[in-house]
Amino acid sequence: MLTFNAPPREDDRLNVVLIAHDGRKEEMAEWVAFNGGTLSACSLYATATTGRTVQRQLGIPINLLLSGPHGGDAQVGAMIAERRIDVIFFFWDPLTPQPHDVDVKMLLRLAVLHDIPIACNRRSADLLISSPLFSNVPYHRASREEPVLEPTTASRA
């Protein structure tokens, strides 16, 4: 039986990911500006282009990952599986084909599997960030102390 130990947390700040497809980056930057006070209490991560767009307009510190199509979505997926992410704001474009669509679906699937709150448009993002539970760090982390699925090894005869 394999066991999983979550990586240690550096502090009690929420780890929040920001991702936006090209047609939604400015909307994400506007939303982050509007919610800057709340988000400034979080550790922010973003795919490269989204993060640079937000940083350029707001000057807030963001941990930059790779660009989504170059592996950034996969990096976020890995961080979800390692239980390093608390909340995701992912403004994706459902009408524009994405060359990395498989990665987008993987990221959405992992967020649901690991019970990570994910907002995919501005209205759901507004509802999520305005919840009294948003800044409750123990609430976000308590449900993920144990692995969602335990890997098993098949015995060979």
GROMACS .gro file of N, CA and C in nm:
model
  471
    1MET      N    1   0.083  -0.117   0.000
    1MET     CA    2   0.000   0.000   0.000
    1MET      C    3   0.088   0.125   0.000
    2LEU      N    4   0.064   0.216  -0.090
    2LEU     CA    5   0.139   0.340  -0.096
    2LEU      C    6   0.072   0.444  -0.009
    3THR      N    7   0.152   0.525   0.058
    3THR     CA    8   0.095   0.633   0.137
    3THR      C    9   0.140   0.764   0.076
    4PHE      N   10   0.067   0.868   0.104
    4PHE     CA   11   0.094   0.999   0.046
    4PHE      C   12   0.110   1.100   0.158
    5ASN      N   13   0.219   1.172   0.157
    5ASN     CA   14   0.238   1.281   0.251
    5ASN      C   15   0.237   1.411   0.173
    6ALA      N   16   0.145   1.497   0.206
    6ALA     CA   17   0.136   1.625   0.137
    6ALA      C   18   0.262   1.707   0.163
    7PRO      N   19   0.307   1.785   0.064
    7PRO     CA   20   0.423   1.869   0.085
    7PRO      C   21   0.395   1.971   0.196
    8PRO      N   22   0.496   2.006   0.272
    8PRO     CA   23   0.474   2.104   0.379
    8PRO      C   24   0.434   2.239   0.321
    9ARG      N   25   0.352   2.310   0.393
    9ARG     CA   26   0.310   2.445   0.352
    9ARG      C   27   0.408   2.546   0.410
   10GLU      N   28   0.439   2.647   0.331
   10GLU     CA   29   0.529   2.750   0.379
   10GLU      C   30   0.462   2.839   0.481
   11ASP      N   31   0.331   2.861   0.467
   11ASP     CA   32   0.259   2.947   0.559
   11ASP      C   33   0.111   2.914   0.552
   12ASP      N   34   0.032   2.994   0.616
   12ASP     CA   35  -0.111   2.969   0.620
   12ASP      C   36  -0.186   3.054   0.518
   13ARG      N   37  -0.121   3.090   0.411
   13ARG     CA   38  -0.188   3.165   0.304
   13ARG      C   39  -0.250   3.066   0.206
   14LEU      N   40  -0.363   3.104   0.150
   14LEU     CA   41  -0.423   3.022   0.045
   14LEU      C   42  -0.334   3.023  -0.078
   15ASN      N   43  -0.322   2.909  -0.142
   15ASN     CA   44  -0.250   2.899  -0.269
   15ASN      C   45  -0.355   2.904  -0.380
   16VAL      N   46  -0.352   3.013  -0.455
   16VAL     CA   47  -0.454   3.041  -0.557
   16VAL      C   48  -0.389   3.043  -0.694
   17VAL      N   49  -0.453   2.976  -0.790
   17VAL     CA   50  -0.404   2.974  -0.928
   17VAL      C   51  -0.495   3.061  -1.015
   18LEU      N   52  -0.431   3.140  -1.102
   18LEU     CA   53  -0.501   3.222  -1.200
   18LEU      C   54  -0.464   3.175  -1.340
   19ILE      N   55  -0.565   3.141  -1.420
   19ILE     CA   56  -0.543   3.099  -1.558
   19ILE      C   57  -0.651   3.166  -1.643
   20ALA      N   58  -0.613   3.215  -1.758
   20ALA     CA   59  -0.712   3.271  -1.851
   20ALA      C   60  -0.667   3.245  -1.994
   21HIS      N   61  -0.759   3.198  -2.075
   21HIS     CA   62  -0.730   3.185  -2.218
   21HIS      C   63  -0.717   3.324  -2.280
   22ASP      N   64  -0.657   3.330  -2.399
   22ASP     CA   65  -0.622   3.459  -2.460
   22ASP      C   66  -0.737   3.559  -2.463
   23GLY      N   67  -0.856   3.516  -2.501
   23GLY     CA   68  -0.969   3.607  -2.510
   23GLY      C   69  -1.026   3.650  -2.377
   24ARG      N   70  -0.973   3.596  -2.268
   24ARG     CA   71  -1.026   3.626  -2.135
   24ARG      C   72  -0.922   3.687  -2.040
   25LYS      N   73  -0.799   3.711  -2.091
   25LYS     CA   74  -0.692   3.760  -2.004
   25LYS      C   75  -0.721   3.899  -1.947
   26GLU      N   76  -0.772   3.989  -2.030
   26GLU     CA   77  -0.802   4.123  -1.980
   26GLU      C   78  -0.913   4.119  -1.876
   27GLU      N   79  -1.013   4.033  -1.899
   27GLU     CA   80  -1.120   4.015  -1.802
   27GLU      C   81  -1.063   3.964  -1.669
   28MET      N   82  -0.968   3.870  -1.677
   28MET     CA   83  -0.904   3.819  -1.556
   28MET      C   84  -0.828   3.931  -1.485
   29ALA      N   85  -0.754   4.013  -1.560
   29ALA     CA   86  -0.679   4.123  -1.500
   29ALA      C   87  -0.773   4.222  -1.430
   30GLU      N   88  -0.886   4.252  -1.493
   30GLU     CA   89  -0.985   4.342  -1.432
   30GLU      C   90  -1.041   4.281  -1.304
   31TRP      N   91  -1.071   4.151  -1.309
   31TRP     CA   92  -1.127   4.083  -1.193
   31TRP      C   93  -1.026   4.081  -1.078
   32VAL      N   94  -0.900   4.054  -1.109
   32VAL     CA   95  -0.796   4.052  -1.006
   32VAL      C   96  -0.780   4.192  -0.947
   33ALA      N   97  -0.784   4.296  -1.031
   33ALA     CA   98  -0.774   4.433  -0.980
   33ALA      C   99  -0.887   4.463  -0.883
   34PHE      N  100  -1.008   4.423  -0.918
   34PHE     CA  101  -1.124   4.447  -0.833
   34PHE      C  102  -1.112   4.373  -0.700
   35ASN      N  103  -1.050   4.256  -0.702
   35ASN     CA  104  -1.038   4.172  -0.582
   35ASN      C  105  -0.898   4.172  -0.524
   36GLY      N  106  -0.819   4.273  -0.560
   36GLY     CA  107  -0.679   4.279  -0.517
   36GLY      C  108  -0.659   4.272  -0.367
   37GLY      N  109  -0.746   4.334  -0.290
   37GLY     CA  110  -0.732   4.330  -0.144
   37GLY      C  111  -0.739   4.189  -0.090
   38THR      N  112  -0.836   4.114  -0.136
   38THR     CA  113  -0.852   3.975  -0.090
   38THR      C  114  -0.738   3.888  -0.142
   39LEU      N  115  -0.706   3.904  -0.270
   39LEU     CA  116  -0.602   3.820  -0.330
   39LEU      C  117  -0.462   3.851  -0.277
   40SER      N  118  -0.441   3.973  -0.227
   40SER     CA  119  -0.308   4.007  -0.175
   40SER      C  120  -0.274   3.926  -0.050
   41ALA      N  121  -0.374   3.866   0.013
   41ALA     CA  122  -0.350   3.781   0.130
   41ALA      C  123  -0.324   3.636   0.090
   42CYS      N  124  -0.317   3.610  -0.041
   42CYS     CA  125  -0.298   3.474  -0.092
   42CYS      C  126  -0.162   3.462  -0.160
   43SER      N  127  -0.112   3.340  -0.171
   43SER     CA  128   0.003   3.313  -0.256
   43SER      C  129  -0.053   3.283  -0.394
   44LEU      N  130  -0.015   3.365  -0.491
   44LEU     CA  131  -0.072   3.353  -0.625
   44LEU      C  132   0.023   3.282  -0.720
   45TYR      N  133  -0.035   3.194  -0.802
   45TYR     CA  134   0.035   3.124  -0.908
   45TYR      C  135  -0.044   3.149  -1.035
   46ALA      N  136   0.025   3.156  -1.148
   46ALA     CA  137  -0.045   3.177  -1.274
   46ALA      C  138   0.037   3.120  -1.387
   47THR      N  139  -0.034   3.078  -1.492
   47THR     CA  140   0.038   3.041  -1.613
   47THR      C  141   0.103   3.168  -1.666
   48ALA      N  142   0.209   3.152  -1.743
   48ALA     CA  143   0.300   3.263  -1.775
   48ALA      C  144   0.232   3.386  -1.835
   49THR      N  145   0.158   3.369  -1.942
   49THR     CA  146   0.102   3.485  -2.009
   49THR      C  147  -0.005   3.552  -1.923
   50THR      N  148  -0.088   3.473  -1.859
   50THR     CA  149  -0.189   3.530  -1.768
   50THR      C  150  -0.120   3.605  -1.656
   51GLY      N  151  -0.021   3.544  -1.596
   51GLY     CA  152   0.051   3.608  -1.485
   51GLY      C  153   0.117   3.738  -1.525
   52ARG      N  154   0.180   3.739  -1.641
   52ARG     CA  155   0.245   3.863  -1.687
   52ARG      C  156   0.141   3.972  -1.715
   53THR      N  157   0.027   3.935  -1.771
   53THR     CA  158  -0.079   4.032  -1.798
   53THR      C  159  -0.126   4.095  -1.668
   54VAL      N  160  -0.149   4.013  -1.567
   54VAL     CA  161  -0.195   4.064  -1.438
   54VAL      C  162  -0.086   4.147  -1.371
   55GLN      N  163   0.038   4.099  -1.373
   55GLN     CA  164   0.148   4.172  -1.311
   55GLN      C  165   0.170   4.308  -1.377
   56ARG      N  166   0.163   4.311  -1.510
   56ARG     CA  167   0.186   4.435  -1.584
   56ARG      C  168   0.084   4.542  -1.544
   57GLN      N  169  -0.039   4.502  -1.528
   57GLN     CA  170  -0.143   4.598  -1.496
   57GLN      C  171  -0.149   4.633  -1.347
   58LEU      N  172  -0.111   4.538  -1.261
   58LEU     CA  173  -0.132   4.559  -1.119
   58LEU      C  174  -0.006   4.562  -1.035
   59GLY      N  175   0.101   4.504  -1.084
   59GLY     CA  176   0.226   4.503  -1.009
   59GLY      C  177   0.222   4.418  -0.883
   60ILE      N  178   0.137   4.316  -0.878
   60ILE     CA  179   0.132   4.229  -0.761
   60ILE      C  180   0.220   4.107  -0.785
   61PRO      N  181   0.281   4.053  -0.679
   61PRO     CA  182   0.369   3.937  -0.698
   61PRO      C  183   0.291   3.811  -0.733
   62ILE      N  184   0.337   3.741  -0.836
   62ILE     CA  185   0.274   3.617  -0.881
   62ILE      C  186   0.385   3.518  -0.915
   63ASN      N  187   0.370   3.396  -0.870
   63ASN     CA  188   0.462   3.289  -0.906
   63ASN      C  189   0.423   3.241  -1.046
   64LEU      N  190   0.512   3.263  -1.143
   64LEU     CA  191   0.481   3.229  -1.281
   64LEU      C  192   0.518   3.085  -1.314
   65LEU      N  193   0.424   3.016  -1.377
   65LEU     CA  194   0.445   2.881  -1.428
   65LEU      C  195   0.470   2.893  -1.578
   66LEU      N  196   0.480   2.782  -1.646
   66LEU     CA  197   0.493   2.784  -1.791
   66LEU      C  198   0.363   2.833  -1.854
   67SER      N  199   0.370   2.875  -1.979
   67SER     CA  200   0.249   2.907  -2.055
   67SER      C  201   0.164   2.781  -2.063
   68GLY      N  202   0.032   2.797  -2.064
   68GLY     CA  203  -0.060   2.682  -2.067
   68GLY      C  204  -0.026   2.579  -2.173
   69PRO      N  205  -0.016   2.621  -2.301
   69PRO     CA  206   0.014   2.523  -2.406
   69PRO      C  207   0.154   2.463  -2.398
   70HIS      N  208   0.243   2.525  -2.323
   70HIS     CA  209   0.379   2.475  -2.311
   70HIS      C  210   0.402   2.396  -2.182
   71GLY      N  211   0.293   2.359  -2.116
   71GLY     CA  212   0.305   2.276  -1.997
   71GLY      C  213   0.253   2.339  -1.869
   72GLY      N  214   0.210   2.464  -1.874
   72GLY     CA  215   0.160   2.531  -1.753
   72GLY      C  216   0.036   2.465  -1.696
   73ASP      N  217  -0.057   2.424  -1.784
   73ASP     CA  218  -0.177   2.355  -1.735
   73ASP      C  219  -0.138   2.223  -1.669
   74ALA      N  220  -0.040   2.154  -1.726
   74ALA     CA  221   0.007   2.029  -1.667
   74ALA      C  222   0.075   2.054  -1.532
   75GLN      N  223   0.149   2.166  -1.521
   75GLN     CA  224   0.210   2.201  -1.392
   75GLN      C  225   0.103   2.222  -1.286
   76VAL      N  226  -0.004   2.293  -1.323
   76VAL     CA  227  -0.113   2.316  -1.228
   76VAL      C  228  -0.176   2.182  -1.190
   77GLY      N  229  -0.195   2.093  -1.287
   77GLY     CA  230  -0.248   1.961  -1.259
   77GLY      C  231  -0.163   1.886  -1.159
   78ALA      N  232  -0.032   1.893  -1.175
   78ALA     CA  233   0.059   1.827  -1.081
   78ALA      C  234   0.048   1.888  -0.942
   79MET      N  235   0.036   2.021  -0.936
   79MET     CA  236   0.022   2.088  -0.807
   79MET      C  237  -0.108   2.049  -0.738
   80ILE      N  238  -0.215   2.029  -0.816
   80ILE     CA  239  -0.341   1.983  -0.760
   80ILE      C  240  -0.322   1.844  -0.700
   81ALA      N  241  -0.262   1.754  -0.777
   81ALA     CA  242  -0.241   1.616  -0.730
   81ALA      C  243  -0.152   1.611  -0.606
   82GLU      N  244  -0.059   1.704  -0.595
   82GLU     CA  245   0.030   1.711  -0.478
   82GLU      C  246  -0.033   1.787  -0.362
   83ARG      N  247  -0.155   1.832  -0.378
   83ARG     CA  248  -0.230   1.906  -0.276
   83ARG      C  249  -0.163   2.037  -0.238
   84ARG      N  250  -0.112   2.106  -0.338
   84ARG     CA  251  -0.046   2.234  -0.315
   84ARG      C  252  -0.134   2.351  -0.355
   85ILE      N  253  -0.252   2.327  -0.408
   85ILE     CA  254  -0.342   2.432  -0.455
   85ILE      C  255  -0.470   2.429  -0.374
   86ASP      N  256  -0.521   2.547  -0.337
   86ASP     CA  257  -0.644   2.557  -0.260
   86ASP      C  258  -0.764   2.601  -0.345
   87VAL      N  259  -0.740   2.692  -0.439
   87VAL     CA  260  -0.848   2.750  -0.520
   87VAL      C  261  -0.794   2.779  -0.660
   88ILE      N  262  -0.880   2.762  -0.762
   88ILE     CA  263  -0.841   2.794  -0.899
   88ILE      C  264  -0.944   2.888  -0.960
   89PHE      N  265  -0.895   2.994  -1.022
   89PHE     CA  266  -0.977   3.082  -1.104
   89PHE      C  267  -0.930   3.064  -1.247
   90PHE      N  268  -1.011   3.000  -1.328
   90PHE     CA  269  -0.972   2.961  -1.464
   90PHE      C  270  -1.076   3.014  -1.561
   91PHE      N  271  -1.048   3.131  -1.619
   91PHE     CA  272  -1.139   3.192  -1.716
   91PHE      C  273  -1.106   3.133  -1.853
   92TRP      N  274  -1.173   3.024  -1.888
   92TRP     CA  275  -1.144   2.956  -2.014
   92TRP      C  276  -1.248   2.994  -2.118
   93ASP      N  277  -1.210   2.976  -2.242
   93ASP     CA  278  -1.293   3.015  -2.356
   93ASP      C  279  -1.353   2.889  -2.418
   94PRO      N  280  -1.482   2.863  -2.394
   94PRO     CA  281  -1.542   2.740  -2.445
   94PRO      C  282  -1.569   2.743  -2.596
   95LEU      N  283  -1.557   2.859  -2.659
   95LEU     CA  284  -1.589   2.870  -2.802
   95LEU      C  285  -1.468   2.868  -2.893
   96THR      N  286  -1.350   2.879  -2.836
   96THR     CA  287  -1.228   2.881  -2.916
   96THR      C  288  -1.152   2.750  -2.898
   97PRO      N  289  -1.125   2.678  -3.007
   97PRO     CA  290  -1.047   2.553  -2.993
   97PRO      C  291  -0.908   2.583  -2.937
   98GLN      N  292  -0.865   2.501  -2.845
   98GLN     CA  293  -0.734   2.519  -2.782
   98GLN      C  294  -0.643   2.405  -2.826
   99PRO      N  295  -0.518   2.437  -2.865
   99PRO     CA  296  -0.427   2.329  -2.906
   99PRO      C  297  -0.393   2.234  -2.791
  100HIS      N  298  -0.412   2.281  -2.670
  100HIS     CA  299  -0.382   2.200  -2.552
  100HIS      C  300  -0.511   2.162  -2.479
  101ASP      N  301  -0.618   2.138  -2.556
  101ASP     CA  302  -0.748   2.107  -2.499
  101ASP      C  303  -0.744   1.987  -2.404
  102VAL      N  304  -0.660   1.889  -2.435
  102VAL     CA  305  -0.646   1.771  -2.349
  102VAL      C  306  -0.597   1.813  -2.211
  103ASP      N  307  -0.503   1.908  -2.205
  103ASP     CA  308  -0.452   1.956  -2.077
  103ASP      C  309  -0.559   2.033  -2.000
  104VAL      N  310  -0.640   2.110  -2.071
  104VAL     CA  311  -0.748   2.185  -2.007
  104VAL      C  312  -0.846   2.088  -1.941
  105LYS      N  313  -0.885   1.984  -2.015
  105LYS     CA  314  -0.977   1.885  -1.959
  105LYS      C  315  -0.914   1.812  -1.841
  106MET      N  316  -0.786   1.783  -1.848
  106MET     CA  317  -0.715   1.718  -1.738
  106MET      C  318  -0.718   1.806  -1.614
  107LEU      N  319  -0.693   1.934  -1.631
  107LEU     CA  320  -0.693   2.026  -1.519
  107LEU      C  321  -0.832   2.033  -1.454
  108LEU      N  322  -0.935   2.044  -1.534
  108LEU     CA  323  -1.073   2.048  -1.481
  108LEU      C  324  -1.107   1.917  -1.409
  109ARG      N  325  -1.069   1.805  -1.468
  109ARG     CA  326  -1.096   1.674  -1.408
  109ARG      C  327  -1.025   1.661  -1.273
  110LEU      N  328  -0.898   1.700  -1.265
  110LEU     CA  329  -0.823   1.690  -1.140
  110LEU      C  330  -0.881   1.781  -1.032
  111ALA      N  331  -0.925   1.901  -1.070
  111ALA     CA  332  -0.984   1.991  -0.972
  111ALA      C  333  -1.109   1.929  -0.911
  112VAL      N  334  -1.191   1.867  -0.993
  112VAL     CA  335  -1.311   1.801  -0.941
  112VAL      C  336  -1.274   1.679  -0.858
  113LEU      N  337  -1.183   1.597  -0.908
  113LEU     CA  338  -1.141   1.475  -0.837
  113LEU      C  339  -1.087   1.506  -0.699
  114HIS      N  340  -1.006   1.612  -0.688
  114HIS     CA  341  -0.940   1.646  -0.562
  114HIS      C  342  -1.017   1.751  -0.483
  115ASP      N  343  -1.140   1.780  -0.524
  115ASP     CA  344  -1.229   1.870  -0.450
  115ASP      C  345  -1.170   2.011  -0.433
  116ILE      N  346  -1.110   2.062  -0.541
  116ILE     CA  347  -1.055   2.198  -0.540
  116ILE      C  348  -1.161   2.292  -0.598
  117PRO      N  349  -1.199   2.396  -0.524
  117PRO     CA  350  -1.294   2.491  -0.582
  117PRO      C  351  -1.235   2.556  -0.707
  118ILE      N  352  -1.315   2.558  -0.814
  118ILE     CA  353  -1.268   2.616  -0.940
  118ILE      C  354  -1.379   2.701  -0.999
  119ALA      N  355  -1.346   2.825  -1.031
  119ALA     CA  356  -1.440   2.917  -1.092
  119ALA      C  357  -1.396   2.937  -1.236
  120CYS      N  358  -1.489   2.918  -1.328
  120CYS     CA  359  -1.454   2.921  -1.471
  120CYS      C  360  -1.505   3.044  -1.544
  121ASN      N  361  -1.570   3.135  -1.474
  121ASN     CA  362  -1.612   3.261  -1.534
  121ASN      C  363  -1.620   3.367  -1.424
  122ARG      N  364  -1.641   3.491  -1.465
  122ARG     CA  365  -1.636   3.600  -1.368
  122ARG      C  366  -1.744   3.589  -1.261
  123ARG      N  367  -1.864   3.548  -1.300
  123ARG     CA  368  -1.972   3.540  -1.202
  123ARG      C  369  -1.943   3.432  -1.097
  124SER      N  370  -1.897   3.315  -1.139
  124SER     CA  371  -1.865   3.210  -1.041
  124SER      C  372  -1.744   3.252  -0.958
  125ALA      N  373  -1.650   3.325  -1.018
  125ALA     CA  374  -1.536   3.375  -0.942
  125ALA      C  375  -1.581   3.475  -0.836
  126ASP      N  376  -1.675   3.563  -0.871
  126ASP     CA  377  -1.729   3.659  -0.774
  126ASP      C  378  -1.794   3.587  -0.656
  127LEU      N  379  -1.873   3.484  -0.687
  127LEU     CA  380  -1.941   3.409  -0.581
  127LEU      C  381  -1.840   3.336  -0.492
  128LEU      N  382  -1.739   3.276  -0.552
  128LEU     CA  383  -1.639   3.202  -0.475
  128LEU      C  384  -1.559   3.294  -0.384
  129ILE      N  385  -1.509   3.402  -0.438
  129ILE     CA  386  -1.421   3.489  -0.358
  129ILE      C  387  -1.499   3.566  -0.252
  130SER      N  388  -1.629   3.585  -0.272
  130SER     CA  389  -1.708   3.658  -0.173
  130SER      C  390  -1.767   3.566  -0.065
  131SER      N  391  -1.745   3.437  -0.077
  131SER     CA  392  -1.794   3.343   0.024
  131SER      C  393  -1.718   3.364   0.155
  132PRO      N  394  -1.788   3.354   0.267
  132PRO     CA  395  -1.717   3.362   0.396
  132PRO      C  396  -1.616   3.249   0.414
  133LEU      N  397  -1.632   3.140   0.339
  133LEU     CA  398  -1.538   3.028   0.349
  133LEU      C  399  -1.411   3.050   0.267
  134PHE      N  400  -1.410   3.150   0.176
  134PHE     CA  401  -1.295   3.166   0.087
  134PHE      C  402  -1.165   3.179   0.164
  135SER      N  403  -1.158   3.263   0.265
  135SER     CA  404  -1.032   3.287   0.334
  135SER      C  405  -1.011   3.195   0.454
  136ASN      N  406  -1.095   3.094   0.470
  136ASN     CA  407  -1.083   2.999   0.579
  136ASN      C  408  -0.987   2.887   0.537
  137VAL      N  409  -0.859   2.905   0.566
  137VAL     CA  410  -0.756   2.810   0.522
  137VAL      C  411  -0.782   2.668   0.575
  138PRO      N  412  -0.815   2.649   0.702
  138PRO     CA  413  -0.842   2.512   0.749
  138PRO      C  414  -0.956   2.444   0.672
  139TYR      N  415  -1.057   2.519   0.633
  139TYR     CA  416  -1.167   2.461   0.555
  139TYR      C  417  -1.114   2.402   0.424
  140HIS      N  418  -1.030   2.477   0.354
  140HIS     CA  419  -0.979   2.431   0.225
  140HIS      C  420  -0.890   2.309   0.239
  141ARG      N  421  -0.816   2.300   0.346
  141ARG     CA  422  -0.716   2.195   0.358
  141ARG      C  423  -0.764   2.071   0.432
  142ALA      N  424  -0.865   2.084   0.516
  142ALA     CA  425  -0.910   1.970   0.596
  142ALA      C  426  -0.960   1.855   0.511
  143SER      N  427  -1.031   1.886   0.403
  143SER     CA  428  -1.088   1.779   0.322
  143SER      C  429  -0.983   1.708   0.237
  144ARG      N  430  -0.862   1.760   0.232
  144ARG     CA  431  -0.761   1.700   0.146
  144ARG      C  432  -0.641   1.647   0.223
  145GLU      N  433  -0.658   1.616   0.352
  145GLU     CA  434  -0.545   1.565   0.429
  145GLU      C  435  -0.509   1.423   0.388
  146GLU      N  436  -0.605   1.347   0.340
  146GLU     CA  437  -0.581   1.210   0.296
  146GLU      C  438  -0.593   1.204   0.145
  147PRO      N  439  -0.526   1.109   0.081
  147PRO     CA  440  -0.538   1.096  -0.063
  147PRO      C  441  -0.682   1.063  -0.104
  148VAL      N  442  -0.721   1.112  -0.218
  148VAL     CA  443  -0.854   1.084  -0.269
  148VAL      C  444  -0.863   0.938  -0.310
  149LEU      N  445  -0.764   0.891  -0.381
  149LEU     CA  446  -0.757   0.752  -0.423
  149LEU      C  447  -0.623   0.696  -0.382
  150GLU      N  448  -0.624   0.577  -0.327
  150GLU     CA  449  -0.498   0.514  -0.291
  150GLU      C  450  -0.455   0.422  -0.402
  151PRO      N  451  -0.336   0.443  -0.455
  151PRO     CA  452  -0.287   0.353  -0.560
  151PRO      C  453  -0.267   0.213  -0.503
  152THR      N  454  -0.296   0.114  -0.583
  152THR     CA  455  -0.274  -0.024  -0.540
  152THR      C  456  -0.180  -0.090  -0.639
  153THR      N  457  -0.111  -0.189  -0.590
  153THR     CA  458  -0.024  -0.265  -0.678
  153THR      C  459  -0.088  -0.399  -0.702
  154ALA      N  460  -0.092  -0.440  -0.825
  154ALA     CA  461  -0.150  -0.570  -0.858
  154ALA      C  462  -0.046  -0.677  -0.832
  155SER      N  463  -0.089  -0.781  -0.763
  155SER     CA  464   0.005  -0.890  -0.736
  155SER      C  465   0.004  -0.985  -0.857
  156ARG      N  466   0.119  -1.033  -0.888
  156ARG     CA  467   0.132  -1.127  -1.000
  156ARG      C  468   0.148  -1.266  -0.946
  157ALA      N  469   0.080  -1.358  -1.010
  157ALA     CA  470   0.087  -1.498  -0.963
  157ALA      C  471   0.209  -1.567  -1.016
   0.00000   0.00000   0.00000
